[in-house]
Amino acid sequence: MRGVVFDGKQAQVVDDLEIRDPGPGEVLVAIAAAGLCHSDLSVIDGTIPFPPPVVLGHEGAGVVEAVGSGVTHVAPGDHVALSTLANCGACADCDRGRPTMCRKAIGMPAQPFSRGGKPLFQFASNSAFAERTIVEAVQAVKIPADIPLTSAALIGCGVLTGVGAVLNRAKVDRGDSVVVIGTGGIGLNVLQGARIAGATAIVAVDANPAKEAVARLFGATHFIEASAARDTGAAVREILPTGADHAFECVGSVKLIRQAIDLLDRHGQAILLGVPGFTEEASFLVSSMYLDKTIMGCRYGSSRPQRDIALYADLYRQGRLLLDELVTEVYPIEDFAKAADDAHHGRVARGVLTFQPGGAGNAAPPGAG
């Protein structure tokens, strides 16, 4: 079968992958579509260290082909969106409703794939850049069959992370003010999360002025073009004179993390979603924190995927959550290199890879880039 393999030096599309049968508590899924997230690119460029060889991808949706013993909540033929969270469901953190903190969900990855008789690792307990993948039962969330799989694929990472950061971690409330630094796939979902939460001032900041239209579509009430010639902080304070209740950093720059902190009002929260290099350090004025300000990390939108994916699917069907508009372009898996280049240069909100003949399959209408 086809898939995208990173061997430690380069990522390439191969057609000779093999996958084992699902074991107890596992689900075999035929992947229809998978979003290309910057986390996949970060494995390739070394920002996220991961052992090769590995089958990439972690934002996917498809159709259940088979289930292992003990799996009852999904069955062959069901449409599912996949989470990356292979939490155990039995530890203290899972029991407290914090599955993103499950220690068993983070560690040495499984190796359900093989190629030429040699095992390959699974990225993020998911590996959605393969025609078939095996996930833990808890990762497969049944969704209505009328949701286009090219759109549903994006729920499992970008939507869970961005919208979840707003609703679950920051707990943005009605009337709050929000600044979103970076309007890529995660930033756009933060914007629509803030809109859904009822924030009244939602300021998007991005270096690319062409992103203003799509930022406003997703919920931005204001857009600021960040440039070397412009004082972004001063521009934000023209809109929010006392600062923001919530500032989300969605780029992964320590300079922008500092900026997010500096933009806060009293009792404000800076929420860190972008991923800098693992050894990078950020600084801030300690004295500023004594005004009840908070710096918050956020893993995977502090989500509970079985609950949240179903919720977001329902909000999509109500017209309140935008998914189709996130899909800028759909690529056949053979065009992975082009999709990666488009994502790297910010040409797309989200590119989606598909294994269906002809590329688009049941693709949703492309959204603005």
PDB file of N, CA and C in Angstrom, residues 159-170 298 300-303 308 312:
ATOM      1  N   VAL A 159      -8.356  21.442  14.473  1.00  0.00           N
ATOM      2  CA  VAL A 159      -9.556  21.924  15.151  1.00  0.00           C
ATOM      3  C   VAL A 159      -9.492  21.598  16.639  1.00  0.00           C
ATOM      4  N   LEU A 160      -9.133  20.364  16.971  1.00  0.00           N
ATOM      5  CA  LEU A 160      -9.011  20.004  18.384  1.00  0.00           C
ATOM      6  C   LEU A 160      -8.024  20.920  19.102  1.00  0.00           C
ATOM      7  N   THR A 161      -6.911  21.223  18.439  1.00  0.00           N
ATOM      8  CA  THR A 161      -5.890  22.045  19.079  1.00  0.00           C
ATOM      9  C   THR A 161      -6.319  23.498  19.204  1.00  0.00           C
ATOM     10  N   GLY A 162      -6.782  24.092  18.102  1.00  0.00           N
ATOM     11  CA  GLY A 162      -7.107  25.514  18.108  1.00  0.00           C
ATOM     12  C   GLY A 162      -8.386  25.837  18.847  1.00  0.00           C
ATOM     13  N   VAL A 163      -9.477  25.204  18.462  1.00  0.00           N
ATOM     14  CA  VAL A 163     -10.749  25.458  19.126  1.00  0.00           C
ATOM     15  C   VAL A 163     -10.677  24.986  20.578  1.00  0.00           C
ATOM     16  N   GLY A 164     -10.038  23.832  20.796  1.00  0.00           N
ATOM     17  CA  GLY A 164      -9.919  23.311  22.151  1.00  0.00           C
ATOM     18  C   GLY A 164      -9.131  24.224  23.062  1.00  0.00           C
ATOM     19  N   ALA A 165      -8.084  24.860  22.540  1.00  0.00           N
ATOM     20  CA  ALA A 165      -7.300  25.782  23.361  1.00  0.00           C
ATOM     21  C   ALA A 165      -8.158  26.924  23.876  1.00  0.00           C
ATOM     22  N   VAL A 166      -9.098  27.364  23.055  1.00  0.00           N
ATOM     23  CA  VAL A 166      -9.995  28.463  23.439  1.00  0.00           C
ATOM     24  C   VAL A 166     -11.042  27.998  24.453  1.00  0.00           C
ATOM     25  N   LEU A 167     -11.717  26.889  24.139  1.00  0.00           N
ATOM     26  CA  LEU A 167     -12.855  26.468  24.954  1.00  0.00           C
ATOM     27  C   LEU A 167     -12.436  25.689  26.199  1.00  0.00           C
ATOM     28  N   ASN A 168     -11.395  24.851  26.069  1.00  0.00           N
ATOM     29  CA  ASN A 168     -11.026  23.972  27.173  1.00  0.00           C
ATOM     30  C   ASN A 168      -9.933  24.545  28.067  1.00  0.00           C
ATOM     31  N   ARG A 169      -8.916  25.135  27.460  1.00  0.00           N
ATOM     32  CA  ARG A 169      -7.757  25.589  28.234  1.00  0.00           C
ATOM     33  C   ARG A 169      -7.920  27.027  28.702  1.00  0.00           C
ATOM     34  N   ALA A 170      -8.104  27.944  27.766  1.00  0.00           N
ATOM     35  CA  ALA A 170      -8.234  29.358  28.147  1.00  0.00           C
ATOM     36  C   ALA A 170      -9.607  29.669  28.715  1.00  0.00           C
ATOM     37  N   CYS A 298      -0.296  24.439  26.346  1.00  0.00           N
ATOM     38  CA  CYS A 298      -1.534  23.756  25.955  1.00  0.00           C
ATOM     39  C   CYS A 298      -1.184  22.602  25.026  1.00  0.00           C
ATOM     40  N   TYR A 300      -2.548  19.790  22.695  1.00  0.00           N
ATOM     41  CA  TYR A 300      -3.650  19.203  21.937  1.00  0.00           C
ATOM     42  C   TYR A 300      -5.001  19.774  22.355  1.00  0.00           C
ATOM     43  N   GLY A 301      -5.010  21.085  22.642  1.00  0.00           N
ATOM     44  CA  GLY A 301      -6.260  21.749  22.980  1.00  0.00           C
ATOM     45  C   GLY A 301      -6.890  21.287  24.277  1.00  0.00           C
ATOM     46  N   SER A 302      -6.070  20.651  25.172  1.00  0.00           N
ATOM     47  CA  SER A 302      -6.614  20.103  26.425  1.00  0.00           C
ATOM     48  C   SER A 302      -7.898  19.316  26.154  1.00  0.00           C
ATOM     49  N   SER A 303      -7.882  18.557  25.075  1.00  0.00           N
ATOM     50  CA  SER A 303      -9.110  17.947  24.555  1.00  0.00           C
ATOM     51  C   SER A 303      -9.443  16.613  25.203  1.00  0.00           C
ATOM     52  N   ASP A 308     -15.063  15.789  22.254  1.00  0.00           N
ATOM     53  CA  ASP A 308     -14.897  17.023  21.492  1.00  0.00           C
ATOM     54  C   ASP A 308     -15.067  16.826  19.995  1.00  0.00           C
ATOM     55  N   TYR A 312     -17.624  18.947  17.773  1.00  0.00           N
ATOM     56  CA  TYR A 312     -17.248  19.795  16.647  1.00  0.00           C
ATOM     57  C   TYR A 312     -17.927  19.335  15.362  1.00  0.00           C
TER      58      TYR A 312
END
